[in-house]
PDB file of C-alpha atoms in Angstrom:
ATOM      1  CA  MET A   1     -20.199   3.735  -0.209  1.00 53.00           C
ATOM      2  CA  SER A   2     -17.827   4.520  -3.051  1.00 52.00           C
ATOM      3  CA  ARG A   3     -14.388   2.808  -3.452  1.00 58.00           C
ATOM      4  CA  SER A   4     -12.646   6.098  -2.292  1.00 60.00           C
ATOM      5  CA  GLU A   5     -14.665   6.132   0.810  1.00 69.00           C
ATOM      6  CA  ARG A   6     -13.929   2.458   1.513  1.00 78.00           C
ATOM      7  CA  SER A   7     -10.176   2.720   0.838  1.00 93.00           C
ATOM      8  CA  PRO A   8      -9.338   4.519   4.193  1.00 95.00           C
ATOM      9  CA  LEU A   9     -11.433   2.108   6.129  1.00 95.00           C
ATOM     10  CA  LEU A  10      -9.757  -0.874   4.416  1.00 96.00           C
ATOM     11  CA  LEU A  11      -6.416   0.483   5.405  1.00 97.00           C
ATOM     12  CA  ALA A  12      -7.694   1.174   8.854  1.00 97.00           C
ATOM     13  CA  GLY A  13      -8.785  -2.449   9.122  1.00 97.00           C
ATOM     14  CA  LEU A  14      -5.409  -3.786   7.913  1.00 97.00           C
ATOM     15  CA  LEU A  15      -3.582  -1.702  10.498  1.00 98.00           C
ATOM     16  CA  ALA A  16      -6.106  -2.729  13.214  1.00 98.00           C
ATOM     17  CA  ALA A  17      -5.672  -6.246  12.426  1.00 98.00           C
ATOM     18  CA  ALA A  18      -1.816  -6.094  12.408  1.00 97.00           C
ATOM     19  CA  GLY A  19      -1.847  -4.047  15.506  1.00 98.00           C
ATOM     20  CA  THR A  20      -4.032  -6.664  17.336  1.00 98.00           C
ATOM     21  CA  ALA A  21      -1.748  -9.376  16.196  1.00 97.00           C
ATOM     22  CA  HIS A  22       1.149  -7.705  17.881  1.00 97.00           C
ATOM     23  CA  PHE A  23      -0.554  -8.184  21.186  1.00 98.00           C
ATOM     24  CA  ALA A  24      -2.234 -11.486  20.504  1.00 98.00           C
ATOM     25  CA  ALA A  25       0.843 -13.297  19.109  1.00 97.00           C
ATOM     26  CA  PRO A  26       3.939 -11.031  19.982  1.00 97.00           C
ATOM     27  CA  ARG A  27       6.484 -13.789  19.611  1.00 95.00           C
ATOM     28  CA  ARG A  28       5.924 -13.785  15.868  1.00 90.00           C
ATOM     29  CA  PHE A  29       7.040 -10.199  15.935  1.00 93.00           C
ATOM     30  CA  ASP A  30       9.764 -10.185  18.589  1.00 94.00           C
ATOM     31  CA  HIS A  31      12.264 -11.983  16.343  1.00 89.00           C
ATOM     32  CA  ILE A  32      12.119  -9.448  13.588  1.00 89.00           C
ATOM     33  CA  VAL A  33      12.943  -6.384  15.711  1.00 91.00           C
ATOM     34  CA  PRO A  34      16.389  -5.176  14.560  1.00 89.00           C
ATOM     35  CA  ARG A  35      18.970  -5.844  17.260  1.00 88.00           C
ATOM     36  CA  SER A  36      20.290  -2.374  17.002  1.00 90.00           C
ATOM     37  CA  LEU A  37      17.256  -0.980  18.627  1.00 90.00           C
ATOM     38  CA  PRO A  38      17.613  -0.303  22.255  1.00 95.00           C
ATOM     39  CA  GLY A  39      15.496  -2.214  24.861  1.00 95.00           C
ATOM     40  CA  SER A  40      13.728  -5.424  24.603  1.00 96.00           C
ATOM     41  CA  PRO A  41      12.092  -6.745  21.320  1.00 96.00           C
ATOM     42  CA  ARG A  42       8.781  -7.310  23.182  1.00 97.00           C
ATOM     43  CA  THR A  43       8.638  -3.566  24.057  1.00 97.00           C
ATOM     44  CA  TRP A  44       9.104  -2.638  20.375  1.00 96.00           C
ATOM     45  CA  THR A  45       6.573  -5.265  19.406  1.00 97.00           C
ATOM     46  CA  HIS A  46       3.966  -3.681  21.740  1.00 98.00           C
ATOM     47  CA  VAL A  47       4.868  -0.091  20.754  1.00 97.00           C
ATOM     48  CA  SER A  48       4.576  -0.894  16.968  1.00 96.00           C
ATOM     49  CA  GLY A  49       1.191  -2.681  17.745  1.00 98.00           C
ATOM     50  CA  ALA A  50      -0.013   0.317  19.708  1.00 98.00           C
ATOM     51  CA  VAL A  51       1.001   2.730  16.874  1.00 98.00           C
ATOM     52  CA  GLU A  52      -0.762   0.542  14.317  1.00 98.00           C
ATOM     53  CA  LEU A  53      -3.964   0.661  16.380  1.00 98.00           C
ATOM     54  CA  ALA A  54      -3.702   4.425  16.789  1.00 98.00           C
ATOM     55  CA  LEU A  55      -3.141   4.886  13.072  1.00 98.00           C
ATOM     56  CA  ALA A  56      -6.109   2.752  12.405  1.00 98.00           C
ATOM     57  CA  ALA A  57      -8.306   5.040  14.701  1.00 98.00           C
ATOM     58  CA  GLY A  58      -7.023   8.086  12.979  1.00 98.00           C
ATOM     59  CA  LEU A  59      -7.685   6.672   9.530  1.00 97.00           C
ATOM     60  CA  ALA A  60     -11.281   5.769  10.559  1.00 96.00           C
ATOM     61  CA  LEU A  61     -12.097   9.297  11.518  1.00 95.00           C
ATOM     62  CA  PRO A  62     -12.455  11.835   8.737  1.00 94.00           C
ATOM     63  CA  ARG A  63     -11.258  14.714  10.886  1.00 95.00           C
ATOM     64  CA  THR A  64      -7.825  12.933  11.417  1.00 97.00           C
ATOM     65  CA  ARG A  65      -7.740  10.920   8.370  1.00 97.00           C
ATOM     66  CA  ARG A  66      -5.092  13.005   6.370  1.00 97.00           C
ATOM     67  CA  ALA A  67      -2.677  13.206   9.188  1.00 97.00           C
ATOM     68  CA  ALA A  68      -3.054   9.514   9.983  1.00 98.00           C
ATOM     69  CA  ALA A  69      -2.588   8.557   6.386  1.00 97.00           C
ATOM     70  CA  LEU A  70       0.633  10.504   6.192  1.00 97.00           C
ATOM     71  CA  ALA A  71       1.805   9.047   9.429  1.00 98.00           C
ATOM     72  CA  SER A  72       0.824   5.529   8.136  1.00 98.00           C
ATOM     73  CA  ALA A  73       2.980   6.076   5.131  1.00 97.00           C
ATOM     74  CA  ALA A  74       5.993   7.015   7.248  1.00 98.00           C
ATOM     75  CA  PHE A  75       5.268   4.055   9.483  1.00 97.00           C
ATOM     76  CA  PHE A  76       5.357   1.618   6.541  1.00 96.00           C
ATOM     77  CA  VAL A  77       8.784   3.073   5.677  1.00 95.00           C
ATOM     78  CA  GLY A  78      10.017   2.930   9.219  1.00 93.00           C
ATOM     79  CA  VAL A  79       9.145  -0.756   9.632  1.00 92.00           C
ATOM     80  CA  PHE A  80      10.973  -1.668   6.497  1.00 92.00           C
ATOM     81  CA  PRO A  81      14.290  -2.449   8.287  1.00 90.00           C
ATOM     82  CA  ALA A  82      12.266  -5.172  10.324  1.00 90.00           C
ATOM     83  CA  ASN A  83      11.059  -6.761   7.079  1.00 90.00           C
ATOM     84  CA  VAL A  84      14.680  -6.804   5.729  1.00 92.00           C
ATOM     85  CA  LYS A  85      15.874  -8.426   8.966  1.00 91.00           C
ATOM     86  CA  MET A  86      13.095 -11.071   8.507  1.00 90.00           C
ATOM     87  CA  ALA A  87      14.150 -11.810   4.939  1.00 92.00           C
ATOM     88  CA  VAL A  88      17.880 -12.139   5.960  1.00 93.00           C
ATOM     89  CA  ASP A  89      17.031 -14.245   8.998  1.00 92.00           C
ATOM     90  CA  TRP A  90      14.737 -16.599   7.041  1.00 91.00           C
ATOM     91  CA  ARG A  91      17.016 -16.999   3.995  1.00 91.00           C
ATOM     92  CA  HIS A  92      17.682 -20.781   5.048  1.00 93.00           C
ATOM     93  CA  ARG A  93      14.056 -21.674   6.071  1.00 93.00           C
ATOM     94  CA  PRO A  94      11.834 -23.724   3.741  1.00 94.00           C
ATOM     95  CA  ALA A  95      10.728 -22.096   0.476  1.00 93.00           C
ATOM     96  CA  PRO A  96       7.338 -21.132   1.545  1.00 92.00           C
ATOM     97  CA  GLN A  97       8.623 -19.145   4.542  1.00 91.00           C
ATOM     98  CA  ARG A  98      11.399 -17.594   2.481  1.00 92.00           C
ATOM     99  CA  VAL A  99       8.965 -16.434  -0.241  1.00 94.00           C
ATOM    100  CA  ALA A 100       6.709 -14.937   2.565  1.00 91.00           C
ATOM    101  CA  ALA A 101       9.591 -13.067   3.991  1.00 91.00           C
ATOM    102  CA  LEU A 102      10.758 -11.818   0.742  1.00 93.00           C
ATOM    103  CA  GLY A 103       7.311 -10.961  -0.376  1.00 90.00           C
ATOM    104  CA  ARG A 104       6.985  -8.450   2.578  1.00 88.00           C
ATOM    105  CA  LEU A 105       9.799  -6.273   1.089  1.00 92.00           C
ATOM    106  CA  PRO A 106       8.052  -5.075  -2.062  1.00 92.00           C
ATOM    107  CA  LEU A 107       4.660  -5.042  -0.194  1.00 91.00           C
ATOM    108  CA  GLN A 108       5.822  -1.809   1.580  1.00 92.00           C
ATOM    109  CA  VAL A 109       5.698   0.182  -1.767  1.00 94.00           C
ATOM    110  CA  PRO A 110       2.101  -0.360  -2.397  1.00 94.00           C
ATOM    111  CA  LEU A 111       1.233   0.182   1.337  1.00 95.00           C
ATOM    112  CA  VAL A 112       3.127   3.522   1.257  1.00 96.00           C
ATOM    113  CA  LEU A 113       1.380   4.535  -1.935  1.00 95.00           C
ATOM    114  CA  TRP A 114      -2.013   3.489  -0.657  1.00 96.00           C
ATOM    115  CA  ALA A 115      -1.588   5.586   2.573  1.00 96.00           C
ATOM    116  CA  ARG A 116      -0.479   8.550   0.473  1.00 96.00           C
ATOM    117  CA  GLY A 117      -3.421   8.201  -1.713  1.00 95.00           C
ATOM    118  CA  VAL A 118      -5.799   8.243   1.299  1.00 96.00           C
ATOM    119  CA  ALA A 119      -4.015  11.332   2.582  1.00 96.00           C
ATOM    120  CA  LYS A 120      -4.583  13.034  -0.915  1.00 94.00           C
ATOM    121  CA  GLY A 121      -8.173  11.966  -0.918  1.00 92.00           C
ATOM    122  CA  ALA A 122      -8.599  13.431   2.546  1.00 90.00           C
ATOM    123  CA  GLU A 123      -7.137  16.828   1.558  1.00 78.00           C
ATOM    124  CA  GLY A 124      -9.688  19.601   1.990  1.00 55.00           C
ATOM    125  CA  ARG A 125     -12.114  17.270   3.849  1.00 59.00           C
ATOM    126  CA  SER A 126     -13.162  17.645   7.436  1.00 49.00           C
TER     127      SER A 126
END
């Protein structure tokens, strides 16, 4: 299996792991849901976990890979406000936690680029 064939599956694995974590340990995610969103943070935690699992499934299947990769790129952009909230909320925590929260911000860029690259690699394939 070539690197380009592994890339969508690795991204799918990352999303599946994150989606599973939203259900296995939801409290970790509840506190970073922006307060401006309607409804309960737990609902948003579960919705985002379900979306991540659906995106992972779509990336794993060649037939839906391009659409799922484009949707993943949009999802990574869409969750950026939660990462900003986490960085702001954690600004007074111990240094390792602050670094982790701040590190999530620039991490979104390579995730978006990775998803776009998967979409581009899936063009014309079925």
